[in-house]
CSV table of C-alpha atoms in Angstrom, one decimal:
chain,number,residue,atom,x,y,z
A,1,MET,CA,-9.4,3.8,-28.2
A,2,GLU,CA,-7.4,1.0,-29.8
A,3,ASP,CA,-5.4,0.6,-26.5
A,4,VAL,CA,-8.6,0.5,-24.5
A,5,LEU,CA,-10.1,-2.3,-26.6
A,6,SER,CA,-6.8,-4.2,-26.6
A,7,GLY,CA,-6.7,-3.9,-22.8
A,8,LEU,CA,-10.2,-5.2,-22.5
A,9,MET,CA,-9.4,-8.2,-24.8
A,10,LEU,CA,-6.4,-9.0,-22.7
A,11,VAL,CA,-8.4,-9.1,-19.5
A,12,MET,CA,-11.3,-11.0,-21.0
A,13,ASP,CA,-9.1,-14.1,-21.3
A,14,PRO,CA,-10.7,-16.9,-19.2
A,15,MET,CA,-7.3,-17.6,-17.5
A,16,VAL,CA,-7.0,-13.9,-16.5
A,17,ILE,CA,-10.5,-13.9,-15.0
A,18,PHE,CA,-9.7,-17.1,-13.2
A,19,PHE,CA,-6.5,-15.6,-11.7
A,20,ILE,CA,-8.5,-12.5,-10.6
A,21,LEU,CA,-11.1,-14.6,-8.8
A,22,VAL,CA,-8.5,-16.7,-7.1
A,23,GLY,CA,-6.4,-13.5,-6.2
A,24,VAL,CA,-9.5,-11.7,-4.7
A,25,PHE,CA,-10.4,-14.8,-2.6
A,26,ILE,CA,-6.8,-15.2,-1.3
A,27,GLY,CA,-6.5,-11.5,-0.7
A,28,ILE,CA,-9.7,-11.5,1.4
A,29,VAL,CA,-8.3,-14.4,3.5
A,30,PHE,CA,-5.1,-12.5,4.1
A,31,GLY,CA,-6.9,-9.3,4.9
A,32,SER,CA,-9.3,-11.0,7.3
A,33,VAL,CA,-6.7,-12.7,9.4
A,34,PRO,CA,-5.0,-10.2,11.8
A,35,GLY,CA,-1.3,-10.1,11.1
A,36,LEU,CA,-1.7,-11.2,7.4
A,37,THR,CA,-2.0,-8.1,5.3
A,38,ALA,CA,-2.6,-7.2,1.7
A,39,THR,CA,1.1,-6.3,1.5
A,40,MET,CA,2.1,-9.8,2.7
A,41,ALA,CA,-0.3,-11.4,0.2
A,42,ILE,CA,1.3,-9.6,-2.7
A,43,VAL,CA,4.9,-10.3,-1.4
A,44,MET,CA,4.2,-14.0,-1.1
A,45,PHE,CA,2.5,-14.5,-4.4
A,46,LEU,CA,4.6,-12.2,-6.5
A,47,PRO,CA,7.1,-15.0,-7.3
A,48,LEU,CA,4.3,-17.2,-8.5
A,49,THR,CA,3.5,-14.7,-11.2
A,50,TYR,CA,6.9,-15.0,-12.8
A,51,THR,CA,5.8,-17.7,-15.3
A,52,MET,CA,2.5,-15.9,-16.1
A,53,SER,CA,2.0,-13.5,-19.0
A,54,PRO,CA,2.3,-9.8,-18.0
A,55,ILE,CA,-1.4,-9.2,-17.9
A,56,GLN,CA,-2.1,-12.4,-15.9
A,57,GLY,CA,0.6,-11.6,-13.4
A,58,VAL,CA,-0.3,-8.0,-12.8
A,59,SER,CA,-4.0,-8.7,-12.7
A,60,THR,CA,-3.4,-11.4,-10.0
A,61,LEU,CA,-1.5,-8.8,-7.9
A,62,ILE,CA,-4.2,-6.2,-8.4
A,63,ALA,CA,-6.8,-8.7,-7.3
A,64,LEU,CA,-4.7,-9.6,-4.2
A,65,TYR,CA,-4.5,-5.9,-3.4
A,66,VAL,CA,-8.2,-5.2,-3.7
A,67,GLY,CA,-9.2,-8.4,-1.7
A,68,GLY,CA,-6.6,-7.7,1.0
A,69,ILE,CA,-7.6,-4.1,1.7
A,70,SER,CA,-11.3,-5.0,1.8
A,71,GLY,CA,-10.8,-8.3,3.8
A,72,GLY,CA,-9.6,-6.4,6.9
A,73,LEU,CA,-13.2,-5.3,7.7
A,74,ILE,CA,-14.2,-8.9,8.6
A,75,ALA,CA,-11.9,-9.1,11.7
A,76,ALA,CA,-12.5,-5.4,12.5
A,77,ILE,CA,-16.2,-6.0,12.8
A,78,LEU,CA,-16.3,-9.5,14.3
A,79,LEU,CA,-13.3,-9.4,16.5
A,80,ASN,CA,-12.8,-5.7,17.1
A,81,ILE,CA,-9.2,-6.3,15.7
A,82,PRO,CA,-8.4,-4.6,12.4
A,83,GLY,CA,-7.3,-7.3,9.9
A,84,THR,CA,-5.2,-4.7,8.2
A,85,PRO,CA,-4.0,-1.2,9.3
A,86,SER,CA,-6.5,0.3,6.8
A,87,SER,CA,-9.4,-1.1,8.9
A,88,ILE,CA,-8.5,0.5,12.2
A,89,ALA,CA,-11.3,3.1,11.9
A,90,THR,CA,-13.8,0.4,10.9
A,91,THR,CA,-13.6,-1.1,14.4
A,92,PHE,CA,-14.9,2.2,15.9
A,93,ASP,CA,-18.5,1.5,14.8
A,94,GLY,CA,-18.3,-1.9,13.1
A,95,ALA,CA,-17.6,-3.8,16.4
A,96,PRO,CA,-20.3,-2.0,18.3
A,97,MET,CA,-22.8,-2.8,15.6
A,98,ALA,CA,-21.8,-6.5,15.9
A,99,ALA,CA,-22.2,-6.3,19.6
A,100,LYS,CA,-25.8,-5.0,19.1
A,101,GLY,CA,-26.6,-8.0,16.9
A,102,GLU,CA,-26.1,-6.2,13.7
A,103,ALA,CA,-23.0,-8.0,12.5
A,104,GLY,CA,-24.7,-9.0,9.2
A,105,LYS,CA,-25.6,-5.4,8.5
A,106,ALA,CA,-22.1,-4.1,9.4
A,107,LEU,CA,-20.5,-6.6,7.1
A,108,GLY,CA,-22.9,-5.8,4.3
A,109,VAL,CA,-22.3,-2.1,4.7
A,110,GLY,CA,-18.5,-2.6,4.8
A,111,VAL,CA,-18.4,-4.8,1.7
A,112,VAL,CA,-20.7,-2.6,-0.5
A,113,PHE,CA,-19.0,0.6,0.4
A,114,SER,CA,-15.6,-1.0,-0.1
A,115,PHE,CA,-16.8,-1.7,-3.6
A,116,CYS,CA,-18.1,1.9,-4.1
A,117,GLY,CA,-14.8,3.4,-2.8
A,118,THR,CA,-12.8,1.2,-5.2
A,119,ILE,CA,-14.9,2.2,-8.2
A,120,VAL,CA,-14.6,5.9,-7.3
A,121,GLY,CA,-10.9,5.5,-7.0
A,122,LEU,CA,-10.7,3.7,-10.3
A,123,ILE,CA,-12.7,6.5,-12.1
A,124,VAL,CA,-10.2,9.1,-10.8
A,125,LEU,CA,-7.3,6.9,-11.7
A,126,VAL,CA,-8.5,6.6,-15.3
A,127,LEU,CA,-9.1,10.3,-15.6
A,128,VAL,CA,-6.0,11.6,-13.8
A,129,ALA,CA,-3.3,9.1,-14.7
A,130,PRO,CA,-3.1,10.1,-18.5
A,131,LEU,CA,-3.1,13.8,-17.6
A,132,LEU,CA,-0.3,13.4,-15.0
A,133,ALA,CA,1.7,11.2,-17.5
A,134,SER,CA,1.4,14.0,-20.1
A,135,VAL,CA,2.9,16.5,-17.6
A,136,ALA,CA,5.5,14.1,-16.3
A,137,ILE,CA,6.8,13.3,-19.8
A,138,LYS,CA,8.4,16.8,-19.6
A,139,PHE,CA,10.3,15.9,-16.5
A,140,GLY,CA,14.1,15.9,-16.7
A,141,PRO,CA,16.9,15.2,-14.1
A,142,TYR,CA,16.1,18.4,-12.1
A,143,GLU,CA,12.4,17.5,-11.8
A,144,TYR,CA,12.9,13.8,-10.9
A,145,CYS,CA,15.6,14.7,-8.4
A,146,THR,CA,13.4,17.2,-6.6
A,147,LEU,CA,10.3,15.0,-6.9
A,148,ALA,CA,12.2,12.1,-5.2
A,149,LEU,CA,13.3,14.6,-2.5
A,150,PHE,CA,9.8,15.8,-2.0
A,151,ALA,CA,8.4,12.3,-1.7
A,152,LEU,CA,11.0,11.3,0.9
A,153,SER,CA,10.2,14.5,2.9
A,154,LEU,CA,6.5,13.6,2.9
A,155,VAL,CA,7.2,10.0,4.0
A,156,ILE,CA,9.5,11.1,6.8
A,157,SER,CA,7.2,13.9,8.1
A,158,LEU,CA,4.1,11.8,8.1
A,159,THR,CA,5.4,8.8,10.0
A,160,GLY,CA,4.2,9.9,13.4
A,161,ARG,CA,5.3,12.1,16.2
A,162,ASP,CA,8.9,11.0,16.0
A,163,LEU,CA,10.4,12.7,13.0
A,164,VAL,CA,13.9,11.4,13.8
A,165,LYS,CA,12.8,7.7,13.6
A,166,GLY,CA,11.1,8.3,10.3
A,167,LEU,CA,14.4,9.9,9.1
A,168,ILE,CA,16.4,7.0,10.4
A,169,SER,CA,14.2,4.5,8.6
A,170,ALA,CA,14.4,6.4,5.3
A,171,LEU,CA,18.2,6.7,5.5
A,172,ILE,CA,18.6,3.0,6.2
A,173,GLY,CA,16.6,2.3,3.0
A,174,VAL,CA,18.7,4.7,1.0
A,175,MET,CA,21.9,3.2,2.4
A,176,LEU,CA,20.8,-0.4,1.5
A,177,ALA,CA,20.0,0.9,-2.1
A,178,THR,CA,23.6,2.1,-2.5
A,179,VAL,CA,25.0,-1.5,-2.2
A,180,GLY,CA,26.2,-2.8,-5.5
A,181,LEU,CA,27.3,-1.0,-8.7
A,182,ALA,CA,26.8,2.8,-8.8
A,183,PRO,CA,24.8,4.4,-11.5
A,184,VAL,CA,26.6,6.3,-14.3
A,185,ASP,CA,30.1,5.0,-13.6
A,186,SER,CA,29.3,1.4,-12.2
A,187,ALA,CA,31.8,1.7,-9.3
A,188,LYS,CA,31.5,-1.1,-6.7
A,189,ARG,CA,30.2,0.1,-3.4
A,190,PHE,CA,29.9,-1.7,0.0
A,191,THR,CA,30.4,-5.1,-1.6
A,192,PHE,CA,33.2,-6.1,0.8
A,193,GLY,CA,34.5,-8.6,-1.8
A,194,PHE,CA,31.2,-10.6,-2.1
A,195,VAL,CA,30.3,-11.2,-5.7
A,196,GLU,CA,26.7,-11.6,-4.7
A,197,LEU,CA,26.5,-8.0,-3.6
A,198,ASN,CA,27.6,-6.6,-7.0
A,199,ALA,CA,23.9,-6.7,-8.1
A,200,GLY,CA,22.8,-5.1,-4.8
A,201,PHE,CA,19.8,-6.2,-2.7
A,202,SER,CA,16.6,-7.1,-4.5
A,203,LEU,CA,13.5,-5.1,-3.6
A,204,LEU,CA,11.6,-8.4,-3.3
A,205,THR,CA,13.9,-9.8,-0.7
A,206,LEU,CA,13.7,-6.6,1.3
A,207,LEU,CA,9.9,-6.6,1.2
A,208,ILE,CA,9.6,-10.3,2.1
A,209,GLY,CA,11.9,-9.9,5.0
A,210,LEU,CA,10.4,-6.7,6.4
A,211,PHE,CA,6.8,-7.5,6.0
A,212,ALA,CA,6.5,-11.3,6.0
A,213,ILE,CA,9.3,-12.7,8.2
A,214,THR,CA,9.0,-9.8,10.7
A,215,GLU,CA,5.3,-10.6,11.1
A,216,VAL,CA,6.1,-14.3,11.6
A,217,ILE,CA,8.6,-13.4,14.3
A,218,LYS,CA,6.2,-11.0,15.9
A,219,ALA,CA,3.4,-13.6,15.8
A,220,ALA,CA,5.7,-16.2,17.4
A,221,GLU,CA,5.7,-14.0,20.6
A,222,ASP,CA,2.0,-14.5,21.1
A,223,VAL,CA,1.5,-18.0,19.7
A,224,ARG,CA,1.3,-19.6,23.1
A,225,LYS,CA,-1.1,-17.0,24.5
A,226,PRO,CA,-4.7,-18.2,24.7
A,227,MET,CA,-7.2,-16.7,22.3
A,228,THR,CA,-9.5,-14.4,24.1
A,229,ALA,CA,-11.5,-13.2,21.1
A,230,LYS,CA,-14.5,-15.4,20.1
A,231,VAL,CA,-15.7,-15.5,16.6
A,232,ASP,CA,-19.5,-15.6,15.9
A,233,THR,CA,-20.0,-18.0,13.0
A,234,ASN,CA,-23.7,-17.6,12.9
A,235,VAL,CA,-23.8,-14.4,10.8
A,236,HIS,CA,-26.5,-14.0,8.3
A,237,ILE,CA,-26.7,-11.2,5.6
A,238,LYS,CA,-30.1,-10.7,3.9
A,239,GLY,CA,-29.5,-9.1,0.5
A,240,PHE,CA,-26.8,-6.5,1.1
A,241,GLY,CA,-27.8,-6.1,4.8
A,242,PHE,CA,-29.3,-2.7,4.5
A,243,SER,CA,-32.1,-0.9,2.6
A,244,MET,CA,-31.8,1.3,-0.5
A,245,ALA,CA,-32.9,4.3,1.6
A,246,GLU,CA,-30.0,3.8,4.0
A,247,PHE,CA,-27.6,3.5,1.0
A,248,LEU,CA,-28.8,6.8,-0.6
A,249,SER,CA,-28.5,8.5,2.8
A,250,GLN,CA,-24.8,7.7,2.8
A,251,LYS,CA,-23.9,8.9,-0.7
A,252,LEU,CA,-22.4,12.2,0.4
A,253,ASN,CA,-20.4,10.5,3.2
A,254,MET,CA,-19.2,7.9,0.6
A,255,LEU,CA,-18.1,10.5,-1.9
A,256,ARG,CA,-16.4,12.7,0.7
A,257,SER,CA,-14.6,9.8,2.2
A,258,SER,CA,-13.5,8.4,-1.2
A,259,ALA,CA,-12.1,11.8,-2.1
A,260,ILE,CA,-10.1,11.8,1.2
A,261,GLY,CA,-8.9,8.3,0.4
A,262,ILE,CA,-7.8,9.2,-3.1
A,263,VAL,CA,-5.8,12.3,-2.0
A,264,ILE,CA,-4.1,10.4,0.9
A,265,GLY,CA,-3.4,7.5,-1.5
A,266,ILE,CA,-1.6,9.7,-4.0
A,267,LEU,CA,0.7,11.1,-1.3
A,268,PRO,CA,3.7,8.6,-0.9
A,269,GLY,CA,3.9,6.5,2.2
A,270,ILE,CA,1.0,7.7,4.3
A,271,GLY,CA,-1.2,4.6,3.9
A,272,GLY,CA,-4.9,3.6,4.3
A,273,ALA,CA,-4.9,3.8,8.1
A,274,ILE,CA,-4.5,7.6,8.0
A,275,SER,CA,-7.1,8.0,5.2
A,276,GLY,CA,-9.6,5.9,7.2
A,277,MET,CA,-9.1,7.9,10.4
A,278,LEU,CA,-9.3,11.2,8.5
A,279,ALA,CA,-12.5,10.2,6.7
A,280,TYR,CA,-14.0,9.0,10.0
A,281,THR,CA,-13.2,12.3,11.6
A,282,ALA,CA,-14.6,14.3,8.7
A,283,ALA,CA,-17.8,12.2,8.8
A,284,LYS,CA,-18.2,12.8,12.5
A,285,ASN,CA,-17.6,16.5,12.2
A,286,GLN,CA,-20.1,16.8,9.4
A,287,SER,CA,-22.7,14.7,11.1
A,288,LYS,CA,-25.9,16.2,12.7
A,289,HIS,CA,-25.4,13.6,15.5
A,290,PRO,CA,-21.7,13.3,16.2
A,291,GLU,CA,-22.4,11.8,19.6
A,292,LYS,CA,-23.7,8.6,18.0
A,293,PHE,CA,-20.3,7.8,16.4
A,294,GLY,CA,-18.6,5.0,18.3
A,295,THR,CA,-21.9,3.6,19.4
A,296,GLY,CA,-22.5,1.5,16.4
A,297,ILE,CA,-23.8,3.4,13.4
A,298,MET,CA,-23.2,2.7,9.7
A,299,ASP,CA,-21.8,6.2,9.0
A,300,GLY,CA,-18.5,5.3,10.6
A,301,VAL,CA,-18.1,2.0,8.7
A,302,VAL,CA,-19.1,3.8,5.4
A,303,ALA,CA,-16.4,6.5,6.0
A,304,SER,CA,-13.6,4.1,6.8
A,305,GLU,CA,-14.2,1.5,4.1
A,306,SER,CA,-14.9,4.0,1.4
A,307,ALA,CA,-11.7,5.9,2.1
A,308,ASN,CA,-9.3,3.0,2.4
A,309,ASN,CA,-10.5,1.3,-0.8
A,310,ALA,CA,-10.6,4.5,-2.8
A,311,GLY,CA,-7.0,4.9,-1.8
A,312,ILE,CA,-6.2,1.9,-4.1
A,313,GLY,CA,-6.9,4.0,-7.2
A,314,GLY,CA,-5.1,7.0,-5.6
A,315,ALA,CA,-1.9,5.0,-4.8
A,316,LEU,CA,-1.8,3.6,-8.3
A,317,ILE,CA,-1.7,7.1,-9.9
A,318,PRO,CA,1.9,8.1,-8.9
A,319,MET,CA,3.0,4.4,-9.2
A,320,LEU,CA,2.0,4.1,-12.8
A,321,THR,CA,2.9,7.6,-14.1
A,322,LEU,CA,5.9,8.5,-12.0
A,323,GLY,CA,7.3,5.2,-10.8
A,324,ILE,CA,6.8,6.3,-7.2
A,325,PRO,CA,4.6,3.9,-5.1
A,326,GLY,CA,2.0,5.5,-2.8
A,327,ASP,CA,2.3,2.8,-0.1
A,328,ALA,CA,4.0,-0.6,0.7
A,329,ALA,CA,1.5,-2.6,-1.4
A,330,THR,CA,2.1,-0.5,-4.5
A,331,ALA,CA,5.8,-0.8,-3.9
A,332,MET,CA,5.2,-4.6,-4.4
A,333,LEU,CA,3.1,-3.9,-7.5
A,334,LEU,CA,5.9,-1.7,-8.8
A,335,GLY,CA,8.3,-4.7,-8.5
A,336,GLY,CA,5.6,-6.9,-10.3
A,337,LEU,CA,5.4,-4.5,-13.2
A,338,MET,CA,9.2,-4.5,-13.6
A,339,VAL,CA,9.3,-8.3,-13.5
A,340,HIS,CA,6.8,-8.4,-16.3
A,341,GLN,CA,8.7,-5.8,-18.4
A,342,ILE,CA,6.2,-3.0,-17.9
A,343,ALA,CA,8.2,0.2,-17.1
A,344,PRO,CA,6.2,2.6,-14.9
A,345,GLY,CA,6.7,6.3,-15.7
A,346,PRO,CA,5.5,9.0,-18.0
A,347,LEU,CA,5.9,6.9,-21.2
A,348,ILE,CA,3.9,3.9,-19.8
A,349,PHE,CA,0.8,4.8,-21.9
A,350,ASP,CA,3.0,5.0,-25.1
A,351,LYS,CA,5.1,1.8,-24.4
A,352,SER,CA,2.5,-0.4,-22.6
A,353,GLY,CA,-0.8,1.2,-23.4
A,354,PRO,CA,-2.9,-2.1,-23.7
A,355,GLU,CA,-1.4,-3.4,-20.5
A,356,VAL,CA,-2.2,-0.2,-18.6
A,357,PHE,CA,-5.8,-0.3,-19.7
A,358,GLY,CA,-5.8,-4.0,-18.9
A,359,ILE,CA,-4.8,-3.0,-15.4
A,360,PHE,CA,-7.8,-0.6,-15.2
A,361,PHE,CA,-10.2,-3.3,-16.3
A,362,ALA,CA,-8.6,-5.8,-13.9
A,363,LEU,CA,-9.2,-3.4,-11.1
A,364,ALA,CA,-12.9,-3.0,-12.0
A,365,ILE,CA,-13.4,-6.8,-12.3
A,366,SER,CA,-11.5,-7.3,-9.0
A,367,ALA,CA,-13.9,-4.9,-7.3
A,368,VAL,CA,-17.0,-6.7,-8.6
A,369,ALA,CA,-15.5,-10.1,-7.7
A,370,MET,CA,-14.7,-8.7,-4.2
A,371,LEU,CA,-18.3,-7.6,-3.7
A,372,PHE,CA,-19.8,-11.0,-4.5
A,373,ILE,CA,-17.1,-13.3,-3.2
A,374,GLU,CA,-17.0,-11.5,0.2
A,375,LEU,CA,-20.8,-11.3,0.6
A,376,PHE,CA,-21.6,-14.9,-0.4
A,377,GLY,CA,-18.5,-16.4,1.1
A,378,ILE,CA,-18.6,-14.6,4.4
A,379,ARG,CA,-19.0,-17.8,6.4
A,380,VAL,CA,-15.9,-19.3,4.8
A,381,PHE,CA,-13.8,-16.2,5.7
A,382,ILE,CA,-15.3,-16.2,9.3
A,383,ARG,CA,-14.1,-19.8,9.8
A,384,VAL,CA,-10.6,-18.8,8.5
A,385,LEU,CA,-10.4,-16.5,11.5
A,386,LYS,CA,-10.5,-19.6,13.8
A,387,VAL,CA,-7.4,-21.2,12.2
A,388,PRO,CA,-4.5,-21.1,14.8
A,389,LYS,CA,-1.6,-18.9,13.8
A,390,TYR,CA,0.9,-21.7,14.7
A,391,LEU,CA,-0.4,-23.6,11.7
A,392,LEU,CA,-0.3,-20.6,9.3
A,393,MET,CA,3.1,-19.3,10.1
A,394,PRO,CA,5.3,-22.3,9.0
A,395,VAL,CA,3.5,-22.3,5.7
A,396,ILE,CA,4.2,-18.6,5.3
A,397,ILE,CA,7.9,-19.1,6.0
A,398,VAL,CA,8.1,-21.9,3.4
A,399,LEU,CA,6.4,-19.8,0.8
A,400,CYS,CA,8.7,-16.8,1.6
A,401,ILE,CA,11.8,-19.0,1.1
A,402,ILE,CA,10.4,-20.3,-2.2
A,403,GLY,CA,9.7,-16.8,-3.3
A,404,ALA,CA,13.2,-15.6,-2.3
A,405,ILE,CA,14.9,-18.4,-4.3
A,406,GLY,CA,12.5,-17.9,-7.2
A,407,ASN,CA,13.5,-14.3,-7.5
A,408,ALA,CA,17.0,-15.0,-9.0
A,409,ASN,CA,17.7,-18.7,-8.1
A,410,ARG,CA,20.2,-17.6,-5.4
A,411,ILE,CA,20.6,-19.0,-1.9
A,412,PHE,CA,22.1,-15.6,-1.0
A,413,ASP,CA,18.6,-14.1,-1.3
A,414,VAL,CA,17.2,-16.5,1.3
A,415,TRP,CA,19.9,-15.4,3.8
A,416,SER,CA,19.1,-11.7,2.8
A,417,VAL,CA,15.4,-12.3,3.6
A,418,MET,CA,16.2,-13.8,7.0
A,419,VAL,CA,18.6,-10.9,7.8
A,420,PHE,CA,16.0,-8.3,6.7
A,421,GLY,CA,13.3,-10.1,8.8
A,422,VAL,CA,15.4,-9.9,12.0
A,423,MET,CA,16.3,-6.3,11.2
A,424,GLY,CA,12.6,-5.5,10.7
A,425,TYR,CA,11.8,-7.1,14.0
A,426,VAL,CA,14.5,-5.1,15.8
A,427,LEU,CA,13.2,-1.9,14.2
A,428,LEU,CA,9.7,-2.8,15.2
A,429,LYS,CA,10.8,-3.1,18.8
A,430,ALA,CA,12.5,0.3,18.5
A,431,LYS,CA,9.3,1.7,17.1
A,432,ILE,CA,11.0,2.7,13.9
A,433,PRO,CA,8.5,2.4,10.9
A,434,HIS,CA,9.2,0.2,7.9
A,435,VAL,CA,7.4,2.2,5.2
A,436,PRO,CA,10.0,5.0,5.0
A,437,MET,CA,12.7,2.4,4.6
A,438,ILE,CA,10.9,0.9,1.6
A,439,LEU,CA,10.3,4.3,0.0
A,440,GLY,CA,13.9,5.2,0.7
A,441,PHE,CA,15.1,2.0,-1.0
A,442,ILE,CA,13.1,2.8,-4.1
A,443,LEU,CA,13.5,6.6,-4.2
A,444,GLY,CA,17.2,6.7,-3.2
A,445,PRO,CA,18.5,5.4,-6.6
A,446,ILE,CA,16.1,7.7,-8.4
A,447,PHE,CA,17.4,10.7,-6.5
A,448,GLU,CA,21.0,9.7,-6.8
A,449,LEU,CA,20.9,9.0,-10.6
A,450,ASN,CA,19.1,12.2,-11.4
A,451,PHE,CA,21.1,14.3,-8.9
A,452,ARG,CA,24.3,13.2,-10.7
A,453,ARG,CA,22.8,14.0,-14.0
A,454,ALA,CA,21.6,17.4,-12.7
A,455,VAL,CA,25.1,18.2,-11.5
A,456,GLN,CA,26.5,17.4,-14.9
A,457,HIS,CA,23.9,19.7,-16.5
A,458,ALA,CA,24.7,22.4,-14.0
A,459,GLN,CA,28.4,22.2,-14.8
A,460,ILE,CA,27.6,22.9,-18.4
A,461,ASP,CA,25.0,25.6,-17.7
A,462,PRO,CA,24.9,26.8,-14.0
A,463,SER,CA,21.8,29.0,-14.7
A,464,GLY,CA,19.9,26.1,-16.3
A,465,VAL,CA,18.2,25.2,-13.1
A,466,PHE,CA,16.2,28.5,-13.3
A,467,THR,CA,14.6,27.3,-16.5
A,468,HIS,CA,12.9,24.4,-14.6
A,469,PRO,CA,10.0,25.9,-12.7
A,470,ILE,CA,8.5,22.5,-11.7
A,471,ALA,CA,11.8,21.5,-10.1
A,472,ILE,CA,11.9,24.8,-8.2
A,473,ILE,CA,8.3,24.3,-7.0
A,474,PHE,CA,9.1,20.8,-5.8
A,475,PHE,CA,12.1,22.1,-3.9
A,476,VAL,CA,10.3,25.0,-2.3
A,477,VAL,CA,7.4,22.7,-1.2
A,478,THR,CA,9.9,20.2,0.2
A,479,VAL,CA,11.5,22.9,2.4
A,480,VAL,CA,8.0,24.1,3.6
A,481,VAL,CA,7.1,20.5,4.5
A,482,VAL,CA,10.2,20.0,6.5
A,483,ILE,CA,9.9,23.3,8.3
A,484,PHE,CA,6.2,22.6,9.0
A,485,SER,CA,7.0,19.1,10.3
A,486,LEU,CA,9.8,20.4,12.6
A,487,ARG,CA,7.4,23.1,14.0
A,488,ARG,CA,4.7,20.6,14.6
A,489,GLN,CA,7.0,18.2,16.4
A,490,ARG,CA,8.3,21.0,18.6
A,491,LYS,CA,4.7,21.9,19.6
A,492,GLU,CA,3.8,18.3,20.3
A,493,ALA,CA,7.0,17.9,22.4
A,494,ALA,CA,6.2,21.1,24.3
A,495,ALA,CA,2.6,20.0,24.9
A,496,LEU,CA,3.8,16.6,26.1
A,497,ALA,CA,6.4,18.2,28.5
A,498,ALA,CA,3.7,20.5,29.9
A,499,ALA,CA,1.3,17.6,30.5
A,500,GLU,CA,4.1,15.7,32.3
A,501,ASN,CA,4.9,18.7,34.5
A,502,GLU,CA,1.3,19.0,35.6
């Protein structure tokens, strides 16, 4: 109880509240503009938190995360272009509602149920995280080694139809993580005589390169193409845009979709786009009128927005208690926690209890701020959609360079960011996903360190592995996931070949 009160007092600081409000506003802007995601917002503003106190910095990043995920619904509804990948399913019914003259209602539904999903995710986070931490505190080298292997197998298997490309991406991330001094014995690896490489590559530079610079290069391809989408700036929302009866009619849809979002959020590397699609499909299957989905009904918007925002709480659970991020955005948050000397893992409640509960309160305040800022400032965010990208992109590059230098005051990091940006663009053209690479970069060192420790334990007591049932379960599940993924891919390949022959 003492940690809870201390966390509340930390967040009630006027400066923390101010940073949360600013973070939510900026996050919504980044989420609403197609191509600028919540991930990019966190990447770009992470360096600005270096001089803040831990609770100020982390609260700002949480606010950017919440605003960025929710902001994607604005472009999804008004332009039929998802502002973020999480809002893909929102376009299915949000855009048709806008086409029927119900843009205000669609936006109101999206914002309110984004808030509801975030709160449901927060409740589960508060209840589950301490329980998971109490179990994870018993983890040793065997458990962490097999857990990292399991997380990597999930990421690879859920990257799409091409399992090989997911594997390539993850392996590139693991290889990049091996540059520098090795764990345990500190041997130099792949430094090629460059002193700058002794410390390895920074997670921040990799993230900025892959998610910010790559997006800038990608946007440069289309910068001279004329804008075909028109933005309706005369959108009016009366109250929340819908009645209380309509709200109550969606409570089961919201709870079911939020549950899907939380579960998908917990699984590493899957992302909000999948949770939104699954929730939309579940809502359609459970509906008495499935034929109306896609024609402009609020059920589809409720399902998508509840799921992708509930995923915020879900993704924070493994990030805080195990140090394993659920998606790219929480990978950035993981870096932010480390910068501010908050060590994620099973001991986080013991070592940084007030800060953890401060994060919980910051998430709640961010959700409330998102609800009112997005509703009452909707005209501002709509006008942001009309700003040409060729004006935004140079500003983004400058901020990325400042962020890279601010990481460790090294020009080497700037060159690293540019190289990773070009590499990310090449991988994008090859249709190789980025998320497995990020997870591989983070999980690779965890796996290597604990694998080496496990080998040392096994040399002393070869039968010791059989006294770790959790590790055995993780290993068995990993094998099952890989086999299932290979079988699924073969079936899809066979079905595709049969379709081509016909």
